[in-house]
Structure formats: structure tokens, C-alpha cells
Amino acid sequence: VNTPQLIRQGAELMSSTYHVWKVDTENDSTSRQLALDLANGLVIVTVIGTMTFGIVLLYKYRCMKILIGYMMFSSMTLLGVLGAELFNVAIEKYQIPIDWFSFVFGLVNFAVTGVIAIFYQQGIPPYITQAYLIMSSVIIAWQLSHFDTISTWTLLVMLGLYDLCAVLTPCGPLRFLVNLMSDEDS
């Protein structure tokens, strides 16, 4: 079922989802790969930065229902769509017989229960909430593990630099959010 060629093709397909410019690890020189990975990383960091500023603006102008709705939607998408990819790989690898309806039904239940456990937490044991947060981290880590080495390190360095700027600079969105929350005793 999973030949080395199929595994490589799947990894290339998943990593290409996050790339605006295609990086050919076999034919491109290392400097060209690095330049393309820097450009791709810049696009990813720009999207993350834009979303962070959007979250800060929603909080500043007290659009809490929109903010909570966005957070719930993104968590449901993470657990549902990216979780589906992970579960689909497991189903194919271990040849688990399952029909489409059962797969979708189980996935929707998994995603909805995860959102309830993460956001509502009342009456839900803390270990369930922690388990869903860990599963979210594992799903994201698994998805990003399909990047090639240069892409992974480039993105890691760029995200680290963005995080430093977002938290430590006076105009950083996360610093602004922390200051806003501490001023209002939120």
C-alpha cells in the first residue's frame, strides 16, 4: 500500500500546499531552494501576521462574538480537515475497512467534540480538553513535517523572528494585545 514512491509523492503534495513557489529539491541548487523557501516563508509569516493584526483589532473593538466564532471555526477546520488527512493516511496504512459515511460522521463528531472541549470546558474533565489540545498540536506538527529540510528550517527561523518582533517591539501586535488586556484587567 505505502511504497516509498507513494510516501514521497504524498509528502510532496502536502508540503506543496503551503508553497506559493514550487521548490524542486532534486534539480534546484541550494541557493535557489533557499531563495524560494525564504519567499514561501515570507508569504506564510505575512498571512500569520495579518491574521494576528485582525485578531488584535477584533479584540480592541470588542467584536468578541466574531473573534470567538473565528477561533471556533479555525479549531473545527484544524480538527476536521487536517485531522481527516491524518486519519485517512492511518486508514490506508493499516487497511482499516470503513465506508465514507462512517468516516465523515466520526470526523464531524471528533471536530465538534474538540471545539466543545476546548472552548466551553464546563462539565468536561480537564484531561479531555488537554487531550484535544495535544491532538491539535500533533495534527499541525504532522502536517508541517512533510516539508523538506531547508523549508522547515527557513520557516522555523522566520516564525521565530516574527514572534520576537510581534512580542518585543513596541508596535508588535502581541505586545499591543497584552498591553490592551492588562489595561482593561481582562
mmCIF file of N, CA, C and O in Angstrom, residues 70-161:
data_model
loop_
_atom_site.group_PDB
_atom_site.id
_atom_site.type_symbol
_atom_site.label_atom_id
_atom_site.label_comp_id
_atom_site.label_asym_id
_atom_site.label_seq_id
_atom_site.Cartn_x
_atom_site.Cartn_y
_atom_site.Cartn_z
ATOM 1 N N TYR A 70 -14.497 32.954 14.957
ATOM 2 C CA TYR A 70 -13.310 32.663 14.143
ATOM 3 C C TYR A 70 -12.443 31.593 14.798
ATOM 4 O O TYR A 70 -11.980 30.663 14.134
ATOM 5 N N MET A 71 -12.231 31.720 16.097
ATOM 6 C CA MET A 71 -11.407 30.734 16.809
ATOM 7 C C MET A 71 -12.046 29.344 16.758
ATOM 8 O O MET A 71 -11.361 28.338 16.561
ATOM 9 N N MET A 72 -13.361 29.300 16.934
ATOM 10 C CA MET A 72 -14.053 28.011 16.883
ATOM 11 C C MET A 72 -14.002 27.421 15.472
ATOM 12 O O MET A 72 -13.766 26.217 15.304
ATOM 13 N N PHE A 73 -14.202 28.270 14.472
ATOM 14 C CA PHE A 73 -14.141 27.803 13.088
ATOM 15 C C PHE A 73 -12.749 27.270 12.740
ATOM 16 O O PHE A 73 -12.621 26.223 12.103
ATOM 17 N N SER A 74 -11.722 27.994 13.150
ATOM 18 C CA SER A 74 -10.364 27.543 12.824
ATOM 19 C C SER A 74 -10.031 26.244 13.555
ATOM 20 O O SER A 74 -9.370 25.368 12.991
ATOM 21 N N SER A 75 -10.488 26.102 14.785
ATOM 22 C CA SER A 75 -10.244 24.845 15.508
ATOM 23 C C SER A 75 -11.000 23.693 14.871
ATOM 24 O O SER A 75 -10.481 22.583 14.742
ATOM 25 N N MET A 76 -12.250 23.945 14.466
ATOM 26 C CA MET A 76 -13.029 22.896 13.811
ATOM 27 C C MET A 76 -12.399 22.514 12.484
ATOM 28 O O MET A 76 -12.337 21.339 12.137
ATOM 29 N N THR A 77 -11.906 23.490 11.741
ATOM 30 C CA THR A 77 -11.243 23.205 10.474
ATOM 31 C C THR A 77 -9.963 22.396 10.700
ATOM 32 O O THR A 77 -9.693 21.444 9.966
ATOM 33 N N LEU A 78 -9.202 22.786 11.701
ATOM 34 C CA LEU A 78 -7.973 22.058 12.016
ATOM 35 C C LEU A 78 -8.277 20.605 12.356
ATOM 36 O O LEU A 78 -7.688 19.688 11.792
ATOM 37 N N LEU A 79 -9.212 20.408 13.280
ATOM 38 C CA LEU A 79 -9.530 19.046 13.699
ATOM 39 C C LEU A 79 -10.227 18.261 12.595
ATOM 40 O O LEU A 79 -9.979 17.064 12.428
ATOM 41 N N GLY A 80 -11.087 18.930 11.820
ATOM 42 C CA GLY A 80 -11.852 18.232 10.798
ATOM 43 C C GLY A 80 -11.075 17.972 9.517
ATOM 44 O O GLY A 80 -10.927 16.829 9.100
ATOM 45 N N VAL A 81 -10.554 19.020 8.904
ATOM 46 C CA VAL A 81 -9.922 18.866 7.596
ATOM 47 C C VAL A 81 -8.521 18.262 7.710
ATOM 48 O O VAL A 81 -8.213 17.255 7.066
ATOM 49 N N LEU A 82 -7.674 18.877 8.526
ATOM 50 C CA LEU A 82 -6.319 18.336 8.653
ATOM 51 C C LEU A 82 -6.322 17.006 9.405
ATOM 52 O O LEU A 82 -5.517 16.118 9.117
ATOM 53 N N GLY A 83 -7.249 16.869 10.357
ATOM 54 C CA GLY A 83 -7.394 15.581 11.041
ATOM 55 C C GLY A 83 -7.836 14.492 10.070
ATOM 56 O O GLY A 83 -7.424 13.339 10.179
ATOM 57 N N ALA A 84 -8.680 14.861 9.093
ATOM 58 C CA ALA A 84 -9.129 13.891 8.085
ATOM 59 C C ALA A 84 -7.948 13.369 7.277
ATOM 60 O O ALA A 84 -7.877 12.177 6.969
ATOM 61 N N GLU A 85 -7.019 14.254 6.932
ATOM 62 C CA GLU A 85 -5.840 13.802 6.188
ATOM 63 C C GLU A 85 -5.020 12.814 7.001
ATOM 64 O O GLU A 85 -4.591 11.782 6.492
ATOM 65 N N LEU A 86 -4.821 13.125 8.273
ATOM 66 C CA LEU A 86 -4.050 12.231 9.144
ATOM 67 C C LEU A 86 -4.763 10.887 9.312
ATOM 68 O O LEU A 86 -4.150 9.827 9.180
ATOM 69 N N PHE A 87 -6.061 10.930 9.579
ATOM 70 C CA PHE A 87 -6.804 9.684 9.755
ATOM 71 C C PHE A 87 -6.875 8.885 8.459
ATOM 72 O O PHE A 87 -6.837 7.664 8.478
ATOM 73 N N ASN A 88 -6.969 9.574 7.334
ATOM 74 C CA ASN A 88 -7.016 8.886 6.046
ATOM 75 C C ASN A 88 -5.708 8.134 5.783
ATOM 76 O O ASN A 88 -5.723 7.016 5.281
ATOM 77 N N VAL A 89 -4.596 8.735 6.139
ATOM 78 C CA VAL A 89 -3.312 8.045 5.988
ATOM 79 C C VAL A 89 -3.271 6.805 6.883
ATOM 80 O O VAL A 89 -2.832 5.729 6.462
ATOM 81 N N ALA A 90 -3.754 6.941 8.126
ATOM 82 C CA ALA A 90 -3.780 5.793 9.035
ATOM 83 C C ALA A 90 -4.701 4.695 8.513
ATOM 84 O O ALA A 90 -4.373 3.501 8.587
ATOM 85 N N ILE A 91 -5.853 5.082 7.967
ATOM 86 C CA ILE A 91 -6.794 4.098 7.431
ATOM 87 C C ILE A 91 -6.174 3.346 6.258
ATOM 88 O O ILE A 91 -6.296 2.123 6.148
ATOM 89 N N GLU A 92 -5.480 4.067 5.377
ATOM 90 C CA GLU A 92 -4.842 3.411 4.239
ATOM 91 C C GLU A 92 -3.663 2.547 4.668
ATOM 92 O O GLU A 92 -3.478 1.449 4.167
ATOM 93 N N LYS A 93 -2.877 3.056 5.601
ATOM 94 C CA LYS A 93 -1.682 2.321 6.027
ATOM 95 C C LYS A 93 -2.047 1.016 6.720
ATOM 96 O O LYS A 93 -1.452 -0.027 6.474
ATOM 97 N N TYR A 94 -3.041 1.065 7.604
ATOM 98 C CA TYR A 94 -3.423 -0.126 8.364
ATOM 99 C C TYR A 94 -4.595 -0.864 7.737
ATOM 100 O O TYR A 94 -5.116 -1.804 8.325
ATOM 101 N N GLN A 95 -5.011 -0.436 6.541
ATOM 102 C CA GLN A 95 -6.065 -1.069 5.758
ATOM 103 C C GLN A 95 -7.321 -1.307 6.599
ATOM 104 O O GLN A 95 -7.870 -2.405 6.647
ATOM 105 N N ILE A 96 -7.779 -0.257 7.243
ATOM 106 C CA ILE A 96 -8.985 -0.325 8.068
ATOM 107 C C ILE A 96 -10.190 -0.190 7.146
ATOM 108 O O ILE A 96 -10.315 0.800 6.421
ATOM 109 N N PRO A 97 -11.085 -1.179 7.161
ATOM 110 C CA PRO A 97 -12.266 -1.064 6.297
ATOM 111 C C PRO A 97 -13.284 -0.097 6.910
ATOM 112 O O PRO A 97 -13.783 -0.310 8.009
ATOM 113 N N ILE A 98 -13.570 0.985 6.203
ATOM 114 C CA ILE A 98 -14.530 1.971 6.688
ATOM 115 C C ILE A 98 -15.201 2.606 5.480
ATOM 116 O O ILE A 98 -14.556 2.859 4.458
ATOM 117 N N ASP A 99 -16.496 2.817 5.600
ATOM 118 C CA ASP A 99 -17.201 3.459 4.499
ATOM 119 C C ASP A 99 -17.116 4.975 4.662
ATOM 120 O O ASP A 99 -16.766 5.497 5.711
ATOM 121 N N TRP A 100 -17.475 5.686 3.595
ATOM 122 C CA TRP A 100 -17.356 7.135 3.559
ATOM 123 C C TRP A 100 -18.244 7.791 4.605
ATOM 124 O O TRP A 100 -17.828 8.721 5.294
ATOM 125 N N PHE A 101 -19.486 7.332 4.753
ATOM 126 C CA PHE A 101 -20.416 7.933 5.704
ATOM 127 C C PHE A 101 -19.886 7.812 7.137
ATOM 128 O O PHE A 101 -19.918 8.785 7.899
ATOM 129 N N SER A 102 -19.392 6.650 7.509
ATOM 130 C CA SER A 102 -18.863 6.451 8.875
ATOM 131 C C SER A 102 -17.635 7.320 9.112
ATOM 132 O O SER A 102 -17.453 7.867 10.202
ATOM 133 N N PHE A 103 -16.796 7.448 8.102
ATOM 134 C CA PHE A 103 -15.598 8.277 8.218
ATOM 135 C C PHE A 103 -15.983 9.734 8.467
ATOM 136 O O PHE A 103 -15.479 10.377 9.386
ATOM 137 N N VAL A 104 -16.900 10.263 7.661
ATOM 138 C CA VAL A 104 -17.324 11.658 7.806
ATOM 139 C C VAL A 104 -18.063 11.851 9.126
ATOM 140 O O VAL A 104 -17.832 12.845 9.834
ATOM 141 N N PHE A 105 -18.931 10.929 9.487
ATOM 142 C CA PHE A 105 -19.678 11.034 10.734
ATOM 143 C C PHE A 105 -18.724 11.048 11.934
ATOM 144 O O PHE A 105 -18.853 11.884 12.837
ATOM 145 N N GLY A 106 -17.762 10.155 11.944
ATOM 146 C CA GLY A 106 -16.783 10.124 13.029
ATOM 147 C C GLY A 106 -15.935 11.386 13.082
ATOM 148 O O GLY A 106 -15.637 11.917 14.155
ATOM 149 N N LEU A 107 -15.575 11.890 11.904
ATOM 150 C CA LEU A 107 -14.753 13.097 11.851
ATOM 151 C C LEU A 107 -15.509 14.330 12.319
ATOM 152 O O LEU A 107 -14.953 15.157 13.049
ATOM 153 N N VAL A 108 -16.766 14.464 11.930
ATOM 154 C CA VAL A 108 -17.567 15.596 12.381
ATOM 155 C C VAL A 108 -17.738 15.533 13.897
ATOM 156 O O VAL A 108 -17.614 16.549 14.594
ATOM 157 N N ASN A 109 -18.002 14.355 14.420
ATOM 158 C CA ASN A 109 -18.119 14.203 15.873
ATOM 159 C C ASN A 109 -16.809 14.530 16.578
ATOM 160 O O ASN A 109 -16.806 15.177 17.626
ATOM 161 N N PHE A 110 -15.708 14.090 16.004
ATOM 162 C CA PHE A 110 -14.391 14.389 16.567
ATOM 163 C C PHE A 110 -14.157 15.900 16.607
ATOM 164 O O PHE A 110 -13.721 16.450 17.622
ATOM 165 N N ALA A 111 -14.475 16.588 15.513
ATOM 166 C CA ALA A 111 -14.237 18.036 15.425
ATOM 167 C C ALA A 111 -15.173 18.812 16.356
ATOM 168 O O ALA A 111 -14.735 19.720 17.067
ATOM 169 N N VAL A 112 -16.448 18.475 16.370
ATOM 170 C CA VAL A 112 -17.406 19.195 17.209
ATOM 171 C C VAL A 112 -17.101 18.966 18.687
ATOM 172 O O VAL A 112 -17.109 19.917 19.489
ATOM 173 N N THR A 113 -16.802 17.734 19.052
ATOM 174 C CA THR A 113 -16.446 17.450 20.446
ATOM 175 C C THR A 113 -15.178 18.191 20.839
ATOM 176 O O THR A 113 -15.065 18.706 21.955
ATOM 177 N N GLY A 114 -14.227 18.280 19.917
ATOM 178 C CA GLY A 114 -13.000 19.017 20.194
ATOM 179 C C GLY A 114 -13.254 20.490 20.436
ATOM 180 O O GLY A 114 -12.702 21.087 21.360
ATOM 181 N N VAL A 115 -14.102 21.100 19.626
ATOM 182 C CA VAL A 115 -14.420 22.522 19.801
ATOM 183 C C VAL A 115 -15.142 22.737 21.130
ATOM 184 O O VAL A 115 -14.838 23.685 21.867
ATOM 185 N N ILE A 116 -16.060 21.860 21.462
ATOM 186 C CA ILE A 116 -16.772 21.978 22.745
ATOM 187 C C ILE A 116 -15.793 21.809 23.904
ATOM 188 O O ILE A 116 -15.824 22.573 24.878
ATOM 189 N N ALA A 117 -14.910 20.831 23.792
ATOM 190 C CA ALA A 117 -13.947 20.591 24.880
ATOM 191 C C ALA A 117 -12.978 21.758 25.038
ATOM 192 O O ALA A 117 -12.614 22.123 26.158
ATOM 193 N N ILE A 118 -12.567 22.365 23.943
ATOM 194 C CA ILE A 118 -11.581 23.445 24.014
ATOM 195 C C ILE A 118 -12.223 24.754 24.463
ATOM 196 O O ILE A 118 -11.660 25.478 25.276
ATOM 197 N N PHE A 119 -13.434 25.057 23.974
ATOM 198 C CA PHE A 119 -13.994 26.381 24.217
ATOM 199 C C PHE A 119 -15.013 26.455 25.344
ATOM 200 O O PHE A 119 -15.162 27.501 25.952
ATOM 201 N N TYR A 120 -15.748 25.391 25.617
ATOM 202 C CA TYR A 120 -16.787 25.501 26.634
ATOM 203 C C TYR A 120 -16.352 24.944 27.977
ATOM 204 O O TYR A 120 -16.728 25.463 29.006
ATOM 205 N N GLN A 121 -15.628 23.889 28.018
ATOM 206 C CA GLN A 121 -14.936 23.334 29.187
ATOM 207 C C GLN A 121 -15.803 23.104 30.420
ATOM 208 O O GLN A 121 -15.333 22.531 31.381
ATOM 209 N N GLN A 122 -17.031 23.561 30.465
ATOM 210 C CA GLN A 122 -17.854 23.365 31.655
ATOM 211 C C GLN A 122 -18.410 21.949 31.650
ATOM 212 O O GLN A 122 -19.082 21.536 30.718
ATOM 213 N N GLY A 123 -18.135 21.213 32.721
ATOM 214 C CA GLY A 123 -18.600 19.845 32.822
ATOM 215 C C GLY A 123 -17.737 18.849 32.077
ATOM 216 O O GLY A 123 -18.050 17.662 32.051
ATOM 217 N N ILE A 124 -16.680 19.310 31.453
ATOM 218 C CA ILE A 124 -15.784 18.423 30.716
ATOM 219 C C ILE A 124 -14.504 18.273 31.540
ATOM 220 O O ILE A 124 -13.905 19.274 31.942
ATOM 221 N N PRO A 125 -14.071 17.044 31.794
ATOM 222 C CA PRO A 125 -12.846 16.859 32.567
ATOM 223 C C PRO A 125 -11.655 17.529 31.881
ATOM 224 O O PRO A 125 -11.561 17.528 30.647
ATOM 225 N N PRO A 126 -10.760 18.110 32.673
ATOM 226 C CA PRO A 126 -9.613 18.812 32.079
ATOM 227 C C PRO A 126 -8.753 17.926 31.173
ATOM 228 O O PRO A 126 -8.177 18.416 30.207
ATOM 229 N N TYR A 127 -8.689 16.628 31.462
ATOM 230 C CA TYR A 127 -7.832 15.780 30.635
ATOM 231 C C TYR A 127 -8.388 15.624 29.212
ATOM 232 O O TYR A 127 -7.634 15.398 28.276
ATOM 233 N N ILE A 128 -9.703 15.773 29.044
ATOM 234 C CA ILE A 128 -10.286 15.735 27.696
ATOM 235 C C ILE A 128 -9.860 16.983 26.919
ATOM 236 O O ILE A 128 -9.449 16.900 25.760
ATOM 237 N N THR A 129 -9.964 18.143 27.558
ATOM 238 C CA THR A 129 -9.535 19.392 26.921
ATOM 239 C C THR A 129 -8.056 19.330 26.573
ATOM 240 O O THR A 129 -7.646 19.690 25.465
ATOM 241 N N GLN A 130 -7.240 18.861 27.509
ATOM 242 C CA GLN A 130 -5.803 18.752 27.263
ATOM 243 C C GLN A 130 -5.521 17.766 26.132
ATOM 244 O O GLN A 130 -4.636 17.999 25.306
ATOM 245 N N ALA A 131 -6.289 16.668 26.078
ATOM 246 C CA ALA A 131 -6.085 15.687 25.012
ATOM 247 C C ALA A 131 -6.382 16.301 23.647
ATOM 248 O O ALA A 131 -5.634 16.088 22.681
ATOM 249 N N TYR A 132 -7.444 17.098 23.547
ATOM 250 C CA TYR A 132 -7.759 17.736 22.265
ATOM 251 C C TYR A 132 -6.725 18.794 21.897
ATOM 252 O O TYR A 132 -6.400 18.960 20.720
ATOM 253 N N LEU A 133 -6.199 19.517 22.859
ATOM 254 C CA LEU A 133 -5.143 20.491 22.559
ATOM 255 C C LEU A 133 -3.875 19.786 22.078
ATOM 256 O O LEU A 133 -3.206 20.246 21.151
ATOM 257 N N ILE A 134 -3.558 18.651 22.700
ATOM 258 C CA ILE A 134 -2.398 17.868 22.263
ATOM 259 C C ILE A 134 -2.637 17.316 20.859
ATOM 260 O O ILE A 134 -1.748 17.353 19.996
ATOM 261 N N MET A 135 -3.856 16.823 20.598
ATOM 262 C CA MET A 135 -4.160 16.309 19.260
ATOM 263 C C MET A 135 -4.056 17.414 18.215
ATOM 264 O O MET A 135 -3.573 17.168 17.099
ATOM 265 N N SER A 136 -4.483 18.619 18.555
ATOM 266 C CA SER A 136 -4.350 19.746 17.620
ATOM 267 C C SER A 136 -2.882 20.006 17.308
ATOM 268 O O SER A 136 -2.508 20.211 16.151
ATOM 269 N N SER A 137 -2.047 19.971 18.333
ATOM 270 C CA SER A 137 -0.605 20.179 18.131
ATOM 271 C C SER A 137 0.005 19.072 17.281
ATOM 272 O O SER A 137 0.842 19.333 16.408
ATOM 273 N N VAL A 138 -0.409 17.850 17.531
ATOM 274 C CA VAL A 138 0.121 16.717 16.765
ATOM 275 C C VAL A 138 -0.298 16.826 15.300
ATOM 276 O O VAL A 138 0.507 16.588 14.395
ATOM 277 N N ILE A 139 -1.549 17.208 15.055
ATOM 278 C CA ILE A 139 -2.025 17.338 13.670
ATOM 279 C C ILE A 139 -1.236 18.411 12.927
ATOM 280 O O ILE A 139 -0.812 18.209 11.786
ATOM 281 N N ILE A 140 -1.003 19.550 13.574
ATOM 282 C CA ILE A 140 -0.223 20.614 12.925
ATOM 283 C C ILE A 140 1.220 20.168 12.706
ATOM 284 O O ILE A 140 1.791 20.379 11.632
ATOM 285 N N ALA A 141 1.819 19.543 13.713
ATOM 286 C CA ALA A 141 3.202 19.081 13.576
ATOM 287 C C ALA A 141 3.318 18.035 12.470
ATOM 288 O O ALA A 141 4.270 18.051 11.682
ATOM 289 N N TRP A 142 2.354 17.135 12.387
ATOM 290 C CA TRP A 142 2.390 16.109 11.339
ATOM 291 C C TRP A 142 2.278 16.759 9.967
ATOM 292 O O TRP A 142 2.981 16.375 9.035
ATOM 293 N N GLN A 143 1.386 17.733 9.839
ATOM 294 C CA GLN A 143 1.207 18.412 8.564
ATOM 295 C C GLN A 143 2.491 19.126 8.140
ATOM 296 O O GLN A 143 2.901 19.047 6.986
ATOM 297 N N LEU A 144 3.128 19.813 9.070
ATOM 298 C CA LEU A 144 4.342 20.557 8.726
ATOM 299 C C LEU A 144 5.575 19.668 8.622
ATOM 300 O O LEU A 144 6.605 20.101 8.122
ATOM 301 N N SER A 145 5.484 18.423 9.083
ATOM 302 C CA SER A 145 6.637 17.517 8.998
ATOM 303 C C SER A 145 6.910 17.060 7.575
ATOM 304 O O SER A 145 7.946 16.439 7.320
ATOM 305 N N HIS A 146 6.029 17.361 6.672
ATOM 306 C CA HIS A 146 6.231 16.953 5.283
ATOM 307 C C HIS A 146 7.059 17.948 4.479
ATOM 308 O O HIS A 146 7.286 17.739 3.299
ATOM 309 N N PHE A 147 7.483 19.022 5.110
ATOM 310 C CA PHE A 147 8.360 19.975 4.435
ATOM 311 C C PHE A 147 9.748 19.363 4.305
ATOM 312 O O PHE A 147 10.171 18.571 5.138
ATOM 313 N N ASP A 148 10.471 19.780 3.260
ATOM 314 C CA ASP A 148 11.868 19.353 3.159
ATOM 315 C C ASP A 148 12.690 20.111 4.201
ATOM 316 O O ASP A 148 12.212 21.049 4.836
ATOM 317 N N THR A 149 13.929 19.719 4.391
ATOM 318 C CA THR A 149 14.761 20.249 5.467
ATOM 319 C C THR A 149 14.969 21.756 5.361
ATOM 320 O O THR A 149 14.826 22.478 6.346
ATOM 321 N N ILE A 150 15.297 22.239 4.172
ATOM 322 C CA ILE A 150 15.552 23.676 4.014
ATOM 323 C C ILE A 150 14.280 24.478 4.288
ATOM 324 O O ILE A 150 14.312 25.504 4.968
ATOM 325 N N SER A 151 13.135 24.006 3.786
ATOM 326 C CA SER A 151 11.865 24.703 4.039
ATOM 327 C C SER A 151 11.541 24.737 5.525
ATOM 328 O O SER A 151 11.089 25.758 6.046
ATOM 329 N N THR A 152 11.770 23.618 6.196
ATOM 330 C CA THR A 152 11.465 23.540 7.620
ATOM 331 C C THR A 152 12.294 24.535 8.414
ATOM 332 O O THR A 152 11.762 25.304 9.227
ATOM 333 N N TRP A 153 13.591 24.560 8.173
ATOM 334 C CA TRP A 153 14.459 25.461 8.933
ATOM 335 C C TRP A 153 14.212 26.923 8.570
ATOM 336 O O TRP A 153 14.251 27.807 9.419
ATOM 337 N N THR A 154 13.955 27.180 7.293
ATOM 338 C CA THR A 154 13.670 28.549 6.876
ATOM 339 C C THR A 154 12.404 29.062 7.550
ATOM 340 O O THR A 154 12.381 30.164 8.106
ATOM 341 N N LEU A 155 11.355 28.247 7.522
ATOM 342 C CA LEU A 155 10.099 28.648 8.154
ATOM 343 C C LEU A 155 10.261 28.793 9.662
ATOM 344 O O LEU A 155 9.737 29.738 10.264
ATOM 345 N N LEU A 156 11.002 27.899 10.278
ATOM 346 C CA LEU A 156 11.231 27.971 11.724
ATOM 347 C C LEU A 156 11.942 29.269 12.106
ATOM 348 O O LEU A 156 11.533 29.959 13.048
ATOM 349 N N VAL A 157 12.978 29.634 11.371
ATOM 350 C CA VAL A 157 13.718 30.866 11.669
ATOM 351 C C VAL A 157 12.825 32.084 11.430
ATOM 352 O O VAL A 157 12.784 33.007 12.256
ATOM 353 N N MET A 158 12.072 32.085 10.329
ATOM 354 C CA MET A 158 11.221 33.234 10.036
ATOM 355 C C MET A 158 10.096 33.382 11.067
ATOM 356 O O MET A 158 9.768 34.498 11.479
ATOM 357 N N LEU A 159 9.516 32.275 11.503
ATOM 358 C CA LEU A 159 8.478 32.349 12.538
ATOM 359 C C LEU A 159 9.065 32.814 13.868
ATOM 360 O O LEU A 159 8.425 33.572 14.608
ATOM 361 N N GLY A 160 10.290 32.377 14.171
ATOM 362 C CA GLY A 160 10.950 32.835 15.396
ATOM 363 C C GLY A 160 11.214 34.332 15.368
ATOM 364 O O GLY A 160 10.966 35.042 16.350
ATOM 365 N N LEU A 161 11.685 34.833 14.231
ATOM 366 C CA LEU A 161 11.925 36.272 14.103
ATOM 367 C C LEU A 161 10.622 37.068 14.169
ATOM 368 O O LEU A 161 10.553 38.118 14.801
#
